[in-house]
Tab-separated table of C-alpha atoms in Angstrom:
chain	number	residue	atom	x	y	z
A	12	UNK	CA	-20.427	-43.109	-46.591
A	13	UNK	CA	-17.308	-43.850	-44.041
A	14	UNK	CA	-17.121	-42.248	-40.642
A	15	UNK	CA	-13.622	-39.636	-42.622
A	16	UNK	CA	-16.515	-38.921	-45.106
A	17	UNK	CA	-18.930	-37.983	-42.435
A	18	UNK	CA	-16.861	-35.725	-40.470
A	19	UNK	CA	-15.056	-33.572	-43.238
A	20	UNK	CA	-16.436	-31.016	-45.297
A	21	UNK	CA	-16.706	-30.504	-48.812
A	22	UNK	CA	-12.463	-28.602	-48.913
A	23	UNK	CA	-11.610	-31.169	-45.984
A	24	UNK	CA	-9.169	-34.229	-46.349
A	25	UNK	CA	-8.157	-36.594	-43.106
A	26	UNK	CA	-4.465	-35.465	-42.911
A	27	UNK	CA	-3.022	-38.872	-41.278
A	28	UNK	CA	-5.091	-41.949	-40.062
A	29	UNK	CA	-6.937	-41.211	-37.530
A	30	UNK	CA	-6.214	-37.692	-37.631
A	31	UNK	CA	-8.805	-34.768	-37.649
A	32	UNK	CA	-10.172	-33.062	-40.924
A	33	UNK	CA	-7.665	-30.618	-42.421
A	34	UNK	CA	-8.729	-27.378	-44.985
A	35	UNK	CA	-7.022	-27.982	-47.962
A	36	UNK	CA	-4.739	-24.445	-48.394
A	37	UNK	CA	-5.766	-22.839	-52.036
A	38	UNK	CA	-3.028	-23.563	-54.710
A	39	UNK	CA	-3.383	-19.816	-54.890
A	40	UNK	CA	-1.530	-19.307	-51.880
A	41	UNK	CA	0.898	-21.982	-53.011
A	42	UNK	CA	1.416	-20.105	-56.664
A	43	UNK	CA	2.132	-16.904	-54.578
A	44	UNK	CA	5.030	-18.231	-53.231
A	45	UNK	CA	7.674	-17.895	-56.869
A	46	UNK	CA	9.579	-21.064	-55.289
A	47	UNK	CA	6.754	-22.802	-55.062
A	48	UNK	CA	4.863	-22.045	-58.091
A	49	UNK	CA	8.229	-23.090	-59.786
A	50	UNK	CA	8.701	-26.105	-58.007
A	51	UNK	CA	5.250	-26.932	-58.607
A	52	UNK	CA	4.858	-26.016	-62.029
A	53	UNK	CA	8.342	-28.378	-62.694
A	54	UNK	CA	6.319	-31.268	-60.804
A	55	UNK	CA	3.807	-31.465	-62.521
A	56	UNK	CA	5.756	-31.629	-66.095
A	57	UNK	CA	7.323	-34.710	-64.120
A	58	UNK	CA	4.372	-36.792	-62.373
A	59	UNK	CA	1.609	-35.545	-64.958
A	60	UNK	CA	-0.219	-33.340	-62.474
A	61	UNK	CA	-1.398	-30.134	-61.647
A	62	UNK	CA	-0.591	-29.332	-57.807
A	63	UNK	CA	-2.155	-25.902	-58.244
A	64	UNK	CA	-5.518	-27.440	-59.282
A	65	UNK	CA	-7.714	-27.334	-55.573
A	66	UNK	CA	-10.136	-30.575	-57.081
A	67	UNK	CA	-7.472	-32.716	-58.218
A	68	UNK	CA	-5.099	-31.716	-54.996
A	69	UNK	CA	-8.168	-32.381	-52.434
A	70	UNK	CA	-8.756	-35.974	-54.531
A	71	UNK	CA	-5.197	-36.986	-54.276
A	72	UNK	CA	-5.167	-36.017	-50.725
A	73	UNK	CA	-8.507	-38.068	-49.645
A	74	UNK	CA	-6.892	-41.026	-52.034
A	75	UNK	CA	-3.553	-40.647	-49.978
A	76	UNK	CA	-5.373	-41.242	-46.866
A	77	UNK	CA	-7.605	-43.921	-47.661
A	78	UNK	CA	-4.334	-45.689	-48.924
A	79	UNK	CA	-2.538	-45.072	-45.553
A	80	UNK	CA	-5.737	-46.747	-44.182
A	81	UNK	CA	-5.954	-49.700	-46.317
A	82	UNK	CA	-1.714	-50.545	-46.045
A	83	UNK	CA	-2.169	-50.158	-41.867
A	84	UNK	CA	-4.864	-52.221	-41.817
A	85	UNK	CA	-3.525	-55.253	-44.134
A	86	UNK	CA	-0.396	-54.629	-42.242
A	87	UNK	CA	-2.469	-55.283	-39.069
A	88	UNK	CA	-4.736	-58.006	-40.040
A	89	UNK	CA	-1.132	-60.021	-40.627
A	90	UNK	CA	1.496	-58.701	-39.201
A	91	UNK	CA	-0.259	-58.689	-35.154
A	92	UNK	CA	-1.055	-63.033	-35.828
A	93	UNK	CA	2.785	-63.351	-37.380
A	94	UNK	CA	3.883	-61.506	-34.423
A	95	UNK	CA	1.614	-63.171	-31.613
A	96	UNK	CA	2.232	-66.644	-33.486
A	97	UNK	CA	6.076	-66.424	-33.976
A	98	UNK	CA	6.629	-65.291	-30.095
A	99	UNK	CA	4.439	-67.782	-28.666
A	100	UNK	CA	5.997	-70.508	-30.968
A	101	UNK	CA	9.692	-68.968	-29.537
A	102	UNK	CA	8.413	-69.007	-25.790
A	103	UNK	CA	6.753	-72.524	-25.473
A	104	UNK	CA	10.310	-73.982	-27.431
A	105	UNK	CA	11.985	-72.135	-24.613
A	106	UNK	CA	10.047	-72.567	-21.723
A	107	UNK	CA	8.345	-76.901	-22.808
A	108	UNK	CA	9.364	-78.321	-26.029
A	109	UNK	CA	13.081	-78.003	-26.102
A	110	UNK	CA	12.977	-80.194	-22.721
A	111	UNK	CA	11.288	-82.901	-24.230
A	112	UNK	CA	12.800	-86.614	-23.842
A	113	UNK	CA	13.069	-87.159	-27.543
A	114	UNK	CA	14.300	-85.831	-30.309
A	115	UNK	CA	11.788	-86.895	-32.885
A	116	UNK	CA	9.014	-84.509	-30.497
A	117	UNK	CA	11.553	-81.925	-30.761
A	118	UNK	CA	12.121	-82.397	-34.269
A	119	UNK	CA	8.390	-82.468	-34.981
A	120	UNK	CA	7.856	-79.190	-32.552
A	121	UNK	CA	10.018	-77.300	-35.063
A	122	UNK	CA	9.084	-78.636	-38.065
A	123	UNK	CA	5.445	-77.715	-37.411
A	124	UNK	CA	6.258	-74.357	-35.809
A	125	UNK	CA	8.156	-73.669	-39.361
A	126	UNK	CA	5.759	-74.721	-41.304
A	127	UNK	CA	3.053	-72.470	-39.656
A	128	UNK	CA	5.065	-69.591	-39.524
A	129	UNK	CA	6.082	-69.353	-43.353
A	130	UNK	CA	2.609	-70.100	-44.477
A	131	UNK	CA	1.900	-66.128	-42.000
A	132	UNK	CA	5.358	-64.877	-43.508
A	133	UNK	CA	3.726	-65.379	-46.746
A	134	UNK	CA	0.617	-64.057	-46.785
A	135	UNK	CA	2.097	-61.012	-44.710
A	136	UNK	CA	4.487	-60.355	-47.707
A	137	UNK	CA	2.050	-61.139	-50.273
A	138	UNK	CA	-0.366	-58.224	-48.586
A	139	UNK	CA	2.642	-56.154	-48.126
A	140	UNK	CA	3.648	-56.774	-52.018
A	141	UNK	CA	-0.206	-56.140	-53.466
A	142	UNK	CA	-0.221	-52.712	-51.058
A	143	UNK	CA	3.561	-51.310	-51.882
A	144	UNK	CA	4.280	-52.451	-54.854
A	145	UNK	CA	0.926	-51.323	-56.708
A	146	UNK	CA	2.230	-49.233	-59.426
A	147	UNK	CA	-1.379	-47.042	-59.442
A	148	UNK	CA	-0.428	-46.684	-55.617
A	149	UNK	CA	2.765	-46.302	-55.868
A	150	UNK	CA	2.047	-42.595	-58.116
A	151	UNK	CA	-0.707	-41.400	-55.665
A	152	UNK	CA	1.980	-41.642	-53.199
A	153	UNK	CA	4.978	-40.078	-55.684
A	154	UNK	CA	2.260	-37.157	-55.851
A	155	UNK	CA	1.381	-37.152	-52.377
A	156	UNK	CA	5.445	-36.808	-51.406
A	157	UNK	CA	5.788	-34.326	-53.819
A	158	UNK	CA	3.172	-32.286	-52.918
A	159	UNK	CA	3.729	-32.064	-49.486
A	160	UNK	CA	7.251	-30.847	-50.661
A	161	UNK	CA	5.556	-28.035	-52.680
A	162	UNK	CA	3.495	-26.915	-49.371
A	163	UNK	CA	7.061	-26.954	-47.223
A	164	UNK	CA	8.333	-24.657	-50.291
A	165	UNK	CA	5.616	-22.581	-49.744
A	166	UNK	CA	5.661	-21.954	-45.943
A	167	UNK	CA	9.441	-21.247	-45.586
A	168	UNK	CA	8.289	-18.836	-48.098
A	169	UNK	CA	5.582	-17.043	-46.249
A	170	UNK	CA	2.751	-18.618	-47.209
A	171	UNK	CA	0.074	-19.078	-44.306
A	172	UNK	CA	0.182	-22.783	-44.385
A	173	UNK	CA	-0.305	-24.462	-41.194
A	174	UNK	CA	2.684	-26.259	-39.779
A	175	UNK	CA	3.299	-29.666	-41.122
A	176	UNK	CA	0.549	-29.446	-43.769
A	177	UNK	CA	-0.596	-31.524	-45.075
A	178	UNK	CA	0.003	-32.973	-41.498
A	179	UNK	CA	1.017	-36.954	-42.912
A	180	UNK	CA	5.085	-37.825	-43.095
A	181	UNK	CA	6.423	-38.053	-46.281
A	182	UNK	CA	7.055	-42.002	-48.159
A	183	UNK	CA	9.942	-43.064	-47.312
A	184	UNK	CA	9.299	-46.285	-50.164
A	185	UNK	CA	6.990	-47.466	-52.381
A	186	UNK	CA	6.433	-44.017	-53.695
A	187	UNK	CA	8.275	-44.427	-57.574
A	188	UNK	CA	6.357	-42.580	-60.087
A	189	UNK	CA	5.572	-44.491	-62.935
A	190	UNK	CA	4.608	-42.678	-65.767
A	191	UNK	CA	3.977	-46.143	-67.933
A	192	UNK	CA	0.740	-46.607	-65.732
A	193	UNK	CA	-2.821	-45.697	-66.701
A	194	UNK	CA	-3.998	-43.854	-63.400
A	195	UNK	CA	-7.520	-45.217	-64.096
A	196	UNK	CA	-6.710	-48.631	-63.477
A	197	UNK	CA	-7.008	-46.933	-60.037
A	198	UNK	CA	-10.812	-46.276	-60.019
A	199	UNK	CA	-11.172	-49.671	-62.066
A	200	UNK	CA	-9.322	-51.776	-59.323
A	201	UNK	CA	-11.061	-50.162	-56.546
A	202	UNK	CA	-14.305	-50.979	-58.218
A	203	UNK	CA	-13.200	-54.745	-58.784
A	204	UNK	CA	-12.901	-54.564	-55.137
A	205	UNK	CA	-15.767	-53.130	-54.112
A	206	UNK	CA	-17.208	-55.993	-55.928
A	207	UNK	CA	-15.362	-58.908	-54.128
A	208	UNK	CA	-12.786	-59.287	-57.757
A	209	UNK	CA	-9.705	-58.513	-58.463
C-alpha cells in the first residue's frame, strides 16, 4: 500500500501530485445540474464512460493521479541528468576546452560531449514516448479532461463543488481518446510491470 493509499479514504482520490486527499463530489450533484447531466450524458456516448457512476469516476481519478506520478517521475529520472549533463558539457567548452592548443582536443571534446548527450536525448524521449503516447494512457487522460469539464459545468451551475475540483489542470496533450483500444490492456500492462516485463 503507497503512502496516497494510506492517507485517503475509501471516496478520497489525491487531486494533483503531491496534493492532499480530495472527496470525490456524488455524480448526483453533477446530474442535478441539466448542463451537466447533458454534457455528461453526451461524454460518455463519446469516450465509452459513465461520469455519473461514483466507482468508475473515483477509479479514473486515483488512475489519473498515479499517471501524473509515474510521467513526473520518468520525466525526472531523465530530464534533471540531460539537463545537469548538457549545461556542464556547455560551461566547461566555454570556460576550458574551447581554449585548448589543438584542434583535434577540441574536435574530440565535442565529439564526445555529442555523443553523450544524444545517447540522454534518447532515452529522455523514449520515456517521454512510452508515458505520452500510451494509447491506454492517453484515454484515462481524454476521460480525466473531460470530466473535469463536466464538474466546471456543474459549478457555474450551482452545484456545491469545491473550486477547481477535481483540483489537477486539464491535458493540454497526450490526452486523444482512442476508442480502437481495449482499456484492459491497462490493468494487463501495469501487471507486466509490476512483474519487471513489459
Amino acid at each position: 500500500m503507497t503512502q496516497d493509499e494510506q492517507a485517503r479514504g475509501p471516496r478520497q482520490f489525491i487531486g494533483r501530485r503531491g496534493g492532499d486527499a480530495v472527496t470525490l463530489v456524488d455524480g448526483s450533484v453533477i446530474a442535478g445540474v441539466p448542463e451537466a447531466k447533458q454534457a455528461a450524458e453526451e461524454a460518455g456516448r463519446a469516450l465509452w464512460f459513465d461520469f455519473l457512476d461514483d466507482d468508475a469516476v473515483l477509479d479514473l481519478l486515483r488512475r489519473r493521479h498515479a499517471d501524473e506520478e509515474e510521467m513526473f517521475s520518468a520525466g525526472f529520472k531523465h530530464g534533471v541528468p540531460l539537463a545537469l549533463v548538457g549545461f556542464g558539457a556547455v560551461v566547461y567548452w566555454g570556460g576550458v576546452a574551447q581554449y585548448w592548443e589543438t584542434a583535434a582536443s577540441r574536435n574530440t571534446y565535442l565529439a564526445v560531449a555529442a555523443v553523450v548527450l544524444v545517447t540522454q536525448i534518447f532515452f529522455f524521449v523514449r520515456s517521454a514516448v512510452k508515458h505520452w503516447g500510451d494509447p491506454v494512457r492517453q484515454n484515462l487522460r481524454a476521460r480525466a479532461a473531460k470530466y473535469r469539464e463536466i464538474a466546471h459545468i456543474a459549478r457555474r451551475g450551482g452545484a456545491e463543488i469545491p473550486a477547481h475540483y477535481p483540483h489537477y489542470g486539464p491535458y493540454p496533450f497526450a490526452a486523444t481518446f482512442r476508442p480502437e483500444v481495449d482499456d484492459r490492456e491497462l490493468s494487463r500492462s501495469k501487471s507486466a510491470d509490476d512483474h519487471g516485463n513489459g
